[in-house]
């Protein structure tokens, strides 16, 4: 599989944002098949001590979440940011070729810059920015074709980066297959 969905839970909108959740899932958009998965909860304290930034907006967002979502930040199983980023690097290198992998982000302008910042700091780059893909762009295309992705694929899962990555894979794969069917009918 040469498509990888990455999702992060961030505490700011800057490229230096503290990360509290990190996931990556290989998938095939032509079938929706999901491959190997990576998920880490990251220590907010450790991330901040390594320069991760936090915004008032993010804190307010987390405080508005249900208690089971808020408690993820306090999880004793959280990893240090350096270990989590090095693990992500290893996961990607072991399972793909950086020259060919298509890396998907829900919001590339925000998520990609944060991931690249931490990869540069702790591990090195393991995918090409030129191969980055956007879930937002796919949803915009779907809307132009008359599809309402919010009603087709409901956002009905507990908030964490792995669940969000899997949700985004469903969206991308649905649109990809829809475009394939539409194209084959011509």
Tab-separated table of C-alpha atoms in Angstrom:
chain	number	residue	atom	x	y	z
A	1	UNK	CA	0.000	0.000	0.000
A	2	UNK	CA	1.406	3.347	-1.029
A	3	UNK	CA	-1.177	5.659	0.569
A	4	UNK	CA	-0.745	6.746	4.187
A	5	UNK	CA	-3.267	8.739	6.212
A	6	UNK	CA	-1.661	10.727	9.032
A	7	UNK	CA	-3.619	12.464	11.761
A	8	UNK	CA	-2.442	14.456	14.762
A	9	UNK	CA	-4.081	16.011	17.784
A	10	UNK	CA	-2.555	19.440	18.213
A	11	UNK	CA	-2.539	22.012	20.986
A	12	UNK	CA	-1.883	25.017	18.715
A	13	UNK	CA	-2.123	26.114	15.087
A	14	UNK	CA	1.594	26.918	14.785
A	15	UNK	CA	4.155	24.551	13.255
A	16	UNK	CA	5.570	24.195	16.770
A	17	UNK	CA	2.263	22.936	18.200
A	18	UNK	CA	2.439	20.392	20.988
A	19	UNK	CA	1.153	17.014	19.787
A	20	UNK	CA	-0.990	14.882	22.103
A	21	UNK	CA	-1.980	12.177	19.609
A	22	UNK	CA	-0.328	10.799	16.473
A	23	UNK	CA	-1.523	8.144	14.045
A	24	UNK	CA	-0.665	6.800	10.610
A	25	UNK	CA	-2.606	4.192	8.638
A	26	UNK	CA	-1.736	2.641	5.285
A	27	UNK	CA	-4.686	2.184	2.954
A	28	UNK	CA	-5.817	1.540	-0.610
A	29	UNK	CA	-8.228	4.277	-1.750
A	30	UNK	CA	-9.464	2.157	-4.662
A	31	UNK	CA	-10.970	-0.406	-2.271
A	32	UNK	CA	-11.003	1.239	1.159
A	33	UNK	CA	-8.816	-1.576	2.483
A	34	UNK	CA	-6.859	-0.599	5.595
A	35	UNK	CA	-3.344	-1.891	6.203
A	36	UNK	CA	-0.824	-1.461	8.987
A	37	UNK	CA	-1.643	1.078	11.689
A	38	UNK	CA	0.399	3.259	14.026
A	39	UNK	CA	-1.004	5.134	17.048
A	40	UNK	CA	0.651	6.929	19.941
A	41	UNK	CA	-0.619	9.137	22.741
A	42	UNK	CA	2.023	11.768	23.468
A	43	UNK	CA	2.844	13.406	26.782
A	44	UNK	CA	1.794	17.048	26.696
A	45	UNK	CA	4.338	17.867	29.425
A	46	UNK	CA	7.181	16.284	27.476
A	47	UNK	CA	6.133	17.869	24.198
A	48	UNK	CA	5.986	21.313	25.819
A	49	UNK	CA	9.387	20.797	27.459
A	50	UNK	CA	10.688	20.116	23.927
A	51	UNK	CA	9.320	23.414	22.609
A	52	UNK	CA	5.747	22.388	21.776
A	53	UNK	CA	3.376	25.347	21.962
A	54	UNK	CA	-0.162	25.525	23.339
A	55	UNK	CA	-2.908	28.026	22.522
A	56	UNK	CA	-5.826	29.233	24.605
A	57	UNK	CA	-8.156	28.173	21.775
A	58	UNK	CA	-6.924	24.559	21.957
A	59	UNK	CA	-7.235	24.460	25.750
A	60	UNK	CA	-10.805	25.762	25.510
A	61	UNK	CA	-11.615	23.154	22.833
A	62	UNK	CA	-10.312	20.318	25.034
A	63	UNK	CA	-12.210	21.621	28.082
A	64	UNK	CA	-15.463	21.457	26.081
A	65	UNK	CA	-14.959	17.770	25.251
A	66	UNK	CA	-16.531	14.857	27.162
A	67	UNK	CA	-14.528	13.611	30.143
A	68	UNK	CA	-13.383	10.423	28.362
A	69	UNK	CA	-11.856	12.570	25.600
A	70	UNK	CA	-10.239	15.022	28.029
A	71	UNK	CA	-8.760	12.153	30.044
A	72	UNK	CA	-6.665	11.074	27.032
A	73	UNK	CA	-4.317	14.001	27.695
A	74	UNK	CA	-3.714	12.683	31.221
A	75	UNK	CA	-3.211	9.062	30.128
A	76	UNK	CA	-0.287	7.407	31.953
A	77	UNK	CA	0.582	5.501	28.758
A	78	UNK	CA	1.601	8.666	26.887
A	79	UNK	CA	5.030	8.560	25.216
A	80	UNK	CA	7.698	11.211	24.978
A	81	UNK	CA	7.523	13.191	21.724
A	82	UNK	CA	10.996	12.138	20.532
A	83	UNK	CA	10.231	8.428	20.934
A	84	UNK	CA	6.842	8.772	19.234
A	85	UNK	CA	8.319	10.659	16.255
A	86	UNK	CA	11.185	8.165	15.917
A	87	UNK	CA	8.635	5.324	16.057
A	88	UNK	CA	6.572	7.041	13.330
A	89	UNK	CA	9.691	7.451	11.197
A	90	UNK	CA	10.515	3.745	11.606
A	91	UNK	CA	6.939	2.706	10.846
A	92	UNK	CA	6.899	4.680	7.590
A	93	UNK	CA	10.393	3.621	6.446
A	94	UNK	CA	9.734	-0.071	7.184
A	95	UNK	CA	6.427	-0.118	5.303
A	96	UNK	CA	6.910	2.142	2.276
A	97	UNK	CA	9.229	3.848	-0.176
A	98	UNK	CA	9.462	7.594	0.497
A	99	UNK	CA	9.700	8.366	-3.224
A	100	UNK	CA	6.310	6.829	-3.980
A	101	UNK	CA	4.203	7.096	-0.849
A	102	UNK	CA	1.161	9.382	-1.062
A	103	UNK	CA	0.795	10.984	2.346
A	104	UNK	CA	-2.697	12.221	3.249
A	105	UNK	CA	-3.613	14.794	5.869
A	106	UNK	CA	-7.034	16.066	6.894
A	107	UNK	CA	-5.631	19.585	6.856
A	108	UNK	CA	-2.185	19.552	5.218
A	109	UNK	CA	-1.496	23.244	5.737
A	110	UNK	CA	-1.580	22.672	9.495
A	111	UNK	CA	-0.836	18.989	10.176
A	112	UNK	CA	1.946	18.522	7.629
A	113	UNK	CA	4.013	21.458	8.836
A	114	UNK	CA	3.847	20.194	12.431
A	115	UNK	CA	4.875	16.646	11.451
A	116	UNK	CA	7.748	17.948	9.300
A	117	UNK	CA	8.886	20.197	12.169
A	118	UNK	CA	9.167	17.270	14.595
A	119	UNK	CA	10.626	14.880	11.994
A	120	UNK	CA	13.347	17.454	11.259
A	121	UNK	CA	14.039	17.811	14.951
A	122	UNK	CA	14.139	14.155	15.998
A	123	UNK	CA	14.365	11.702	13.093
A	124	UNK	CA	14.650	13.069	9.546
A	125	UNK	CA	12.159	13.227	6.716
A	126	UNK	CA	10.524	10.012	5.510
A	127	UNK	CA	8.088	11.215	2.835
A	128	UNK	CA	8.098	13.878	0.143
A	129	UNK	CA	6.095	17.070	0.584
A	130	UNK	CA	5.400	16.950	-3.169
A	131	UNK	CA	3.417	13.733	-2.623
A	132	UNK	CA	1.143	15.129	0.092
A	133	UNK	CA	-2.590	14.806	-0.451
A	134	UNK	CA	-5.559	16.612	1.100
A	135	UNK	CA	-8.766	15.167	2.527
A	136	UNK	CA	-10.246	18.689	2.452
A	137	UNK	CA	-9.678	18.896	-1.310
A	138	UNK	CA	-11.379	15.530	-1.835
A	139	UNK	CA	-14.394	16.694	0.195
A	140	UNK	CA	-14.572	19.899	-1.874
A	141	UNK	CA	-14.577	17.832	-5.080
A	142	UNK	CA	-17.340	15.644	-3.642
A	143	UNK	CA	-19.427	18.712	-2.779
A	144	UNK	CA	-19.010	20.015	-6.345
A	145	UNK	CA	-20.345	16.665	-7.561
A	146	UNK	CA	-23.384	17.003	-5.290
A	147	UNK	CA	-22.235	14.630	-2.540
A	148	UNK	CA	-22.763	15.572	1.104
A	149	UNK	CA	-20.005	13.641	2.845
A	150	UNK	CA	-21.303	14.592	6.311
A	151	UNK	CA	-24.512	12.683	5.624
A	152	UNK	CA	-22.853	9.818	3.714
A	153	UNK	CA	-20.142	9.093	6.288
A	154	UNK	CA	-21.176	10.238	9.741
A	155	UNK	CA	-18.664	11.651	12.215
A	156	UNK	CA	-19.708	9.343	15.047
A	157	UNK	CA	-16.632	8.100	16.860
A	158	UNK	CA	-14.678	8.862	20.003
A	159	UNK	CA	-12.207	11.660	19.457
A	160	UNK	CA	-8.649	10.411	18.934
A	161	UNK	CA	-6.201	10.633	16.064
A	162	UNK	CA	-6.481	6.966	15.030
A	163	UNK	CA	-10.276	7.080	14.842
A	164	UNK	CA	-10.027	10.313	12.865
A	165	UNK	CA	-7.486	8.821	10.434
A	166	UNK	CA	-9.763	5.818	9.842
A	167	UNK	CA	-12.709	8.162	9.319
A	168	UNK	CA	-10.722	10.190	6.777
A	169	UNK	CA	-9.776	6.976	4.949
A	170	UNK	CA	-13.483	6.152	4.579
A	171	UNK	CA	-14.115	9.604	3.120
A	172	UNK	CA	-11.198	9.517	0.659
A	173	UNK	CA	-11.944	5.948	-0.431
A	174	UNK	CA	-15.648	6.647	-0.946
A	175	UNK	CA	-14.917	9.676	-3.132
A	176	UNK	CA	-12.114	7.862	-4.984
A	177	UNK	CA	-14.401	4.925	-5.789
A	178	UNK	CA	-17.257	7.279	-6.717
A	179	UNK	CA	-14.989	9.063	-9.193
A	180	UNK	CA	-13.850	5.704	-10.593
A	181	UNK	CA	-17.444	4.562	-11.147
A	182	UNK	CA	-18.432	7.907	-12.640
A	183	UNK	CA	-15.446	7.800	-14.995
A	184	UNK	CA	-16.132	4.202	-16.086
A	185	UNK	CA	-19.697	5.133	-17.094
A	186	UNK	CA	-18.497	7.535	-19.805
